[in-house]
């Protein structure tokens, strides 16, 4: 049984070092993309303070993201590329940190409690395969350290899940 350890870190880079180490252990030896997405979202949701949603959307068909494993309230199932924060991150092929979702044109409200959001695209061989999406009820919850840390989490997920995506 895997037990997530409480992370006592003095700064965010140290926090993400420990989180990445735990995730590598959690995914070790497993390549199923859905199982790994489920465990990755559970570990994120359990260890990162101040979240109300953490999970995956996958590009199942060109131009449309479809909801994957997540933690939090039930969410919108399909998001067109270019729409919302998730669709914008896919279209731009880059992470997006949104300090205030009310100030982001086209933001899609899945949970009315969300105030800030971080979306990291999952990229393999130059192609976006999905996104990892984190929501917080606190405005300005995510900064560049979070972006860099969650990008590393996405890379660990992608490396472990290579056979199934
Ligand atoms: N807010 C996202 C939609 C997904 S939910 O936050 C889970 C967006 O604007 O793309």
PDB file of C-alpha atoms and ligand atoms in Angstrom:
ATOM      1  CA  UNK A   1       0.000   0.000   0.000  1.00  0.00           C
ATOM      2  CA  UNK A   2       1.237   3.491  -0.860  1.00  0.00           C
ATOM      3  CA  UNK A   3       0.866   6.086   1.881  1.00  0.00           C
ATOM      4  CA  UNK A   4       1.367   9.710   0.853  1.00  0.00           C
ATOM      5  CA  UNK A   5       3.761  11.367   3.272  1.00  0.00           C
ATOM      6  CA  UNK A   6       2.953  14.792   4.664  1.00  0.00           C
ATOM      7  CA  UNK A   7       5.332  17.241   3.031  1.00  0.00           C
ATOM      8  CA  UNK A   8       7.154  19.563   5.414  1.00  0.00           C
ATOM      9  CA  UNK A   9       8.988  21.899   3.069  1.00  0.00           C
ATOM     10  CA  UNK A  10      10.497  25.281   3.747  1.00  0.00           C
ATOM     11  CA  UNK A  11       9.907  26.491   0.204  1.00  0.00           C
ATOM     12  CA  UNK A  12       7.956  25.491  -2.890  1.00  0.00           C
ATOM     13  CA  UNK A  13      10.891  24.059  -4.879  1.00  0.00           C
ATOM     14  CA  UNK A  14      11.669  21.753  -1.915  1.00  0.00           C
ATOM     15  CA  UNK A  15       7.980  20.872  -1.669  1.00  0.00           C
ATOM     16  CA  UNK A  16       7.893  19.885  -5.340  1.00  0.00           C
ATOM     17  CA  UNK A  17      11.157  17.931  -5.039  1.00  0.00           C
ATOM     18  CA  UNK A  18       9.461  15.805  -2.386  1.00  0.00           C
ATOM     19  CA  UNK A  19       6.172  15.560  -4.307  1.00  0.00           C
ATOM     20  CA  UNK A  20       8.001  14.461  -7.479  1.00  0.00           C
ATOM     21  CA  UNK A  21       9.881  11.850  -5.479  1.00  0.00           C
ATOM     22  CA  UNK A  22       6.627  10.500  -4.020  1.00  0.00           C
ATOM     23  CA  UNK A  23       4.957  10.458  -7.451  1.00  0.00           C
ATOM     24  CA  UNK A  24       7.874   8.593  -9.031  1.00  0.00           C
ATOM     25  CA  UNK A  25       7.526   5.951  -6.331  1.00  0.00           C
ATOM     26  CA  UNK A  26       3.754   5.802  -6.719  1.00  0.00           C
ATOM     27  CA  UNK A  27       3.872   5.297 -10.512  1.00  0.00           C
ATOM     28  CA  UNK A  28       6.919   3.042 -10.563  1.00  0.00           C
ATOM     29  CA  UNK A  29       6.323  -0.113 -12.606  1.00  0.00           C
ATOM     30  CA  UNK A  30       2.870   0.944 -13.865  1.00  0.00           C
ATOM     31  CA  UNK A  31       2.239   2.267 -17.377  1.00  0.00           C
ATOM     32  CA  UNK A  32      -1.572   2.395 -17.564  1.00  0.00           C
ATOM     33  CA  UNK A  33      -2.421   6.003 -18.398  1.00  0.00           C
ATOM     34  CA  UNK A  34      -5.805   6.054 -16.646  1.00  0.00           C
ATOM     35  CA  UNK A  35      -4.599   4.363 -13.469  1.00  0.00           C
ATOM     36  CA  UNK A  36      -1.595   6.676 -13.322  1.00  0.00           C
ATOM     37  CA  UNK A  37      -3.753   9.759 -13.926  1.00  0.00           C
ATOM     38  CA  UNK A  38      -6.065   8.655 -11.113  1.00  0.00           C
ATOM     39  CA  UNK A  39      -3.205   8.203  -8.675  1.00  0.00           C
ATOM     40  CA  UNK A  40      -1.456  11.398  -9.779  1.00  0.00           C
ATOM     41  CA  UNK A  41      -4.571  13.503  -9.210  1.00  0.00           C
ATOM     42  CA  UNK A  42      -5.170  11.824  -5.845  1.00  0.00           C
ATOM     43  CA  UNK A  43      -1.603  12.493  -4.678  1.00  0.00           C
ATOM     44  CA  UNK A  44      -1.748  16.129  -5.816  1.00  0.00           C
ATOM     45  CA  UNK A  45      -5.111  16.706  -4.159  1.00  0.00           C
ATOM     46  CA  UNK A  46      -3.967  15.101  -0.927  1.00  0.00           C
ATOM     47  CA  UNK A  47      -0.644  16.914  -0.609  1.00  0.00           C
ATOM     48  CA  UNK A  48      -1.096  20.396  -2.126  1.00  0.00           C
ATOM     49  CA  UNK A  49      -2.852  22.795   0.228  1.00  0.00           C
ATOM     50  CA  UNK A  50      -5.620  25.075  -1.011  1.00  0.00           C
ATOM     51  CA  UNK A  51      -7.053  23.111  -3.948  1.00  0.00           C
ATOM     52  CA  UNK A  52     -10.677  22.397  -4.790  1.00  0.00           C
ATOM     53  CA  UNK A  53     -10.018  20.400  -7.988  1.00  0.00           C
ATOM     54  CA  UNK A  54      -7.103  18.515  -9.541  1.00  0.00           C
ATOM     55  CA  UNK A  55      -7.271  16.287 -12.574  1.00  0.00           C
ATOM     56  CA  UNK A  56      -6.767  15.450 -16.212  1.00  0.00           C
ATOM     57  CA  UNK A  57      -8.357  16.163 -19.560  1.00  0.00           C
ATOM     58  CA  UNK A  58      -7.243  14.146 -22.603  1.00  0.00           C
ATOM     59  CA  UNK A  59      -7.393  15.000 -26.314  1.00  0.00           C
ATOM     60  CA  UNK A  60      -9.422  11.975 -27.328  1.00  0.00           C
ATOM     61  CA  UNK A  61     -10.172  13.374 -30.762  1.00  0.00           C
ATOM     62  CA  UNK A  62      -8.641  16.343 -32.539  1.00  0.00           C
ATOM     63  CA  UNK A  63      -9.982  19.625 -31.262  1.00  0.00           C
ATOM     64  CA  UNK A  64     -11.681  18.357 -28.099  1.00  0.00           C
ATOM     65  CA  UNK A  65     -10.573  17.635 -24.556  1.00  0.00           C
ATOM     66  CA  UNK A  66     -12.448  14.945 -22.637  1.00  0.00           C
ATOM     67  CA  UNK A  67     -12.504  14.661 -18.856  1.00  0.00           C
ATOM     68  CA  UNK A  68     -10.141  12.114 -17.301  1.00  0.00           C
ATOM     69  CA  UNK A  69      -9.465  11.032 -13.720  1.00  0.00           C
ATOM     70  CA  UNK A  70      -9.723  13.816 -11.147  1.00  0.00           C
ATOM     71  CA  UNK A  71     -10.387  14.739  -7.531  1.00  0.00           C
ATOM     72  CA  UNK A  72     -12.996  17.335  -6.638  1.00  0.00           C
ATOM     73  CA  UNK A  73     -16.539  18.097  -7.694  1.00  0.00           C
ATOM     74  CA  UNK A  74     -17.999  16.598 -10.888  1.00  0.00           C
ATOM     75  CA  UNK A  75     -16.738  18.642 -13.846  1.00  0.00           C
ATOM     76  CA  UNK A  76     -17.499  19.596 -17.463  1.00  0.00           C
ATOM     77  CA  UNK A  77     -16.828  16.584 -19.684  1.00  0.00           C
ATOM     78  CA  UNK A  78     -15.864  18.149 -23.035  1.00  0.00           C
ATOM     79  CA  UNK A  79     -13.872  21.316 -23.702  1.00  0.00           C
ATOM     80  CA  UNK A  80     -13.070  22.501 -27.225  1.00  0.00           C
ATOM     81  CA  UNK A  81      -9.451  23.379 -27.940  1.00  0.00           C
ATOM     82  CA  UNK A  82      -9.152  27.143 -27.633  1.00  0.00           C
ATOM     83  CA  UNK A  83     -11.973  27.385 -25.086  1.00  0.00           C
ATOM     84  CA  UNK A  84     -11.484  28.074 -21.385  1.00  0.00           C
ATOM     85  CA  UNK A  85      -8.152  27.914 -19.609  1.00  0.00           C
ATOM     86  CA  UNK A  86      -7.656  24.245 -20.494  1.00  0.00           C
ATOM     87  CA  UNK A  87      -8.409  24.742 -24.176  1.00  0.00           C
ATOM     88  CA  UNK A  88      -6.192  27.818 -24.305  1.00  0.00           C
ATOM     89  CA  UNK A  89      -3.256  25.917 -22.773  1.00  0.00           C
ATOM     90  CA  UNK A  90      -3.635  23.262 -25.491  1.00  0.00           C
ATOM     91  CA  UNK A  91      -3.881  25.828 -28.288  1.00  0.00           C
ATOM     92  CA  UNK A  92      -0.820  27.710 -27.005  1.00  0.00           C
ATOM     93  CA  UNK A  93       1.089  24.532 -26.081  1.00  0.00           C
ATOM     94  CA  UNK A  94       2.179  26.205 -22.869  1.00  0.00           C
ATOM     95  CA  UNK A  95       1.256  26.257 -19.180  1.00  0.00           C
ATOM     96  CA  UNK A  96      -1.177  28.912 -17.997  1.00  0.00           C
ATOM     97  CA  UNK A  97      -1.298  30.438 -14.526  1.00  0.00           C
ATOM     98  CA  UNK A  98      -4.554  32.359 -14.030  1.00  0.00           C
ATOM     99  CA  UNK A  99      -4.501  34.505 -10.900  1.00  0.00           C
ATOM    100  CA  UNK A 100      -8.164  35.462 -11.149  1.00  0.00           C
ATOM    101  CA  UNK A 101     -10.447  33.286 -13.223  1.00  0.00           C
ATOM    102  CA  UNK A 102     -13.014  36.093 -13.425  1.00  0.00           C
ATOM    103  CA  UNK A 103     -10.462  38.106 -15.393  1.00  0.00           C
ATOM    104  CA  UNK A 104      -9.796  35.309 -17.919  1.00  0.00           C
ATOM    105  CA  UNK A 105     -12.061  35.708 -20.963  1.00  0.00           C
ATOM    106  CA  UNK A 106     -13.922  32.475 -21.662  1.00  0.00           C
ATOM    107  CA  UNK A 107     -13.035  30.764 -18.396  1.00  0.00           C
ATOM    108  CA  UNK A 108     -15.289  27.723 -17.924  1.00  0.00           C
ATOM    109  CA  UNK A 109     -16.783  27.400 -14.463  1.00  0.00           C
ATOM    110  CA  UNK A 110     -17.009  23.764 -13.438  1.00  0.00           C
ATOM    111  CA  UNK A 111     -16.902  24.562  -9.732  1.00  0.00           C
ATOM    112  CA  UNK A 112     -18.261  27.926  -8.633  1.00  0.00           C
ATOM    113  CA  UNK A 113     -15.725  27.972  -5.774  1.00  0.00           C
ATOM    114  CA  UNK A 114     -12.743  28.236  -8.149  1.00  0.00           C
ATOM    115  CA  UNK A 115     -10.884  31.559  -8.106  1.00  0.00           C
ATOM    116  CA  UNK A 116      -7.491  30.702  -9.606  1.00  0.00           C
ATOM    117  CA  UNK A 117      -6.221  27.991 -11.915  1.00  0.00           C
ATOM    118  CA  UNK A 118      -3.053  26.343 -13.217  1.00  0.00           C
ATOM    119  CA  UNK A 119      -3.108  24.279 -16.416  1.00  0.00           C
ATOM    120  CA  UNK A 120      -0.100  22.369 -17.758  1.00  0.00           C
ATOM    121  CA  UNK A 121      -0.210  20.722 -21.201  1.00  0.00           C
ATOM    122  CA  UNK A 122       0.966  17.115 -21.494  1.00  0.00           C
ATOM    123  CA  UNK A 123       3.240  16.967 -24.518  1.00  0.00           C
ATOM    124  CA  UNK A 124       4.851  13.991 -26.266  1.00  0.00           C
ATOM    125  CA  UNK A 125       6.976  14.292 -29.417  1.00  0.00           C
ATOM    126  CA  UNK A 126       5.721  17.832 -29.895  1.00  0.00           C
ATOM    127  CA  UNK A 127       2.035  16.862 -29.728  1.00  0.00           C
ATOM    128  CA  UNK A 128      -0.301  17.869 -26.899  1.00  0.00           C
ATOM    129  CA  UNK A 129      -2.069  14.763 -25.555  1.00  0.00           C
ATOM    130  CA  UNK A 130      -3.979  16.411 -22.717  1.00  0.00           C
ATOM    131  CA  UNK A 131      -3.696  18.738 -19.749  1.00  0.00           C
ATOM    132  CA  UNK A 132      -3.226  18.567 -16.010  1.00  0.00           C
ATOM    133  CA  UNK A 133      -5.562  21.109 -14.393  1.00  0.00           C
ATOM    134  CA  UNK A 134      -5.496  22.470 -10.831  1.00  0.00           C
ATOM    135  CA  UNK A 135      -8.134  24.804  -9.352  1.00  0.00           C
ATOM    136  CA  UNK A 136      -8.089  26.761  -6.111  1.00  0.00           C
ATOM    137  CA  UNK A 137     -10.756  28.700  -4.208  1.00  0.00           C
ATOM    138  CA  UNK A 138      -8.054  31.305  -3.410  1.00  0.00           C
ATOM    139  CA  UNK A 139      -7.258  34.106  -5.864  1.00  0.00           C
ATOM    140  CA  UNK A 140      -3.565  34.067  -6.828  1.00  0.00           C
ATOM    141  CA  UNK A 141      -2.942  30.602  -5.332  1.00  0.00           C
ATOM    142  CA  UNK A 142      -0.470  29.570  -8.069  1.00  0.00           C
ATOM    143  CA  UNK A 143       2.870  31.162  -8.919  1.00  0.00           C
ATOM    144  CA  UNK A 144       5.803  30.300 -11.150  1.00  0.00           C
ATOM    145  CA  UNK A 145       7.175  27.802  -8.633  1.00  0.00           C
ATOM    146  CA  UNK A 146       3.852  25.945  -8.805  1.00  0.00           C
ATOM    147  CA  UNK A 147       3.910  26.086 -12.592  1.00  0.00           C
ATOM    148  CA  UNK A 148       7.442  24.648 -12.691  1.00  0.00           C
ATOM    149  CA  UNK A 149       6.573  22.007 -10.086  1.00  0.00           C
ATOM    150  CA  UNK A 150       3.393  20.857 -11.806  1.00  0.00           C
ATOM    151  CA  UNK A 151       5.208  20.774 -15.149  1.00  0.00           C
ATOM    152  CA  UNK A 152       7.637  18.302 -13.542  1.00  0.00           C
ATOM    153  CA  UNK A 153       4.680  16.298 -12.206  1.00  0.00           C
ATOM    154  CA  UNK A 154       3.216  16.188 -15.728  1.00  0.00           C
ATOM    155  CA  UNK A 155       6.541  15.001 -17.140  1.00  0.00           C
ATOM    156  CA  UNK A 156       6.803  12.209 -14.558  1.00  0.00           C
ATOM    157  CA  UNK A 157       3.246  11.159 -15.386  1.00  0.00           C
ATOM    158  CA  UNK A 158       3.965  11.153 -19.132  1.00  0.00           C
ATOM    159  CA  UNK A 159       7.211   9.221 -18.762  1.00  0.00           C
ATOM    160  CA  UNK A 160       5.564   6.543 -16.617  1.00  0.00           C
ATOM    161  CA  UNK A 161       2.475   6.253 -18.822  1.00  0.00           C
ATOM    162  CA  UNK A 162       4.211   5.931 -22.168  1.00  0.00           C
ATOM    163  CA  UNK A 163       2.626   2.670 -23.263  1.00  0.00           C
ATOM    164  CA  UNK A 164      -0.975   3.697 -22.972  1.00  0.00           C
ATOM    165  CA  UNK A 165      -1.310   7.224 -24.361  1.00  0.00           C
TER     166      UNK A 165
HETATM  167  N1  LIG B   1     -11.882  25.993 -15.625  1.00  0.00           N
HETATM  168  C1  LIG B   1     -11.502  25.136 -16.708  1.00  0.00           C
HETATM  169  C2  LIG B   1     -12.492  24.021 -16.916  1.00  0.00           C
HETATM  170  C3  LIG B   1     -12.154  22.781 -16.182  1.00  0.00           C
HETATM  171  S1  LIG B   1     -12.504  22.852 -14.566  1.00  0.00           S
HETATM  172  O1  LIG B   1     -11.764  23.919 -13.904  1.00  0.00           O
HETATM  173  C4  LIG B   1     -12.271  21.411 -13.823  1.00  0.00           C
HETATM  174  C5  LIG B   1     -11.328  25.929 -17.968  1.00  0.00           C
HETATM  175  O2  LIG B   1     -11.656  27.122 -18.006  1.00  0.00           O
HETATM  176  O3  LIG B   1     -10.858  25.374 -18.954  1.00  0.00           O
END
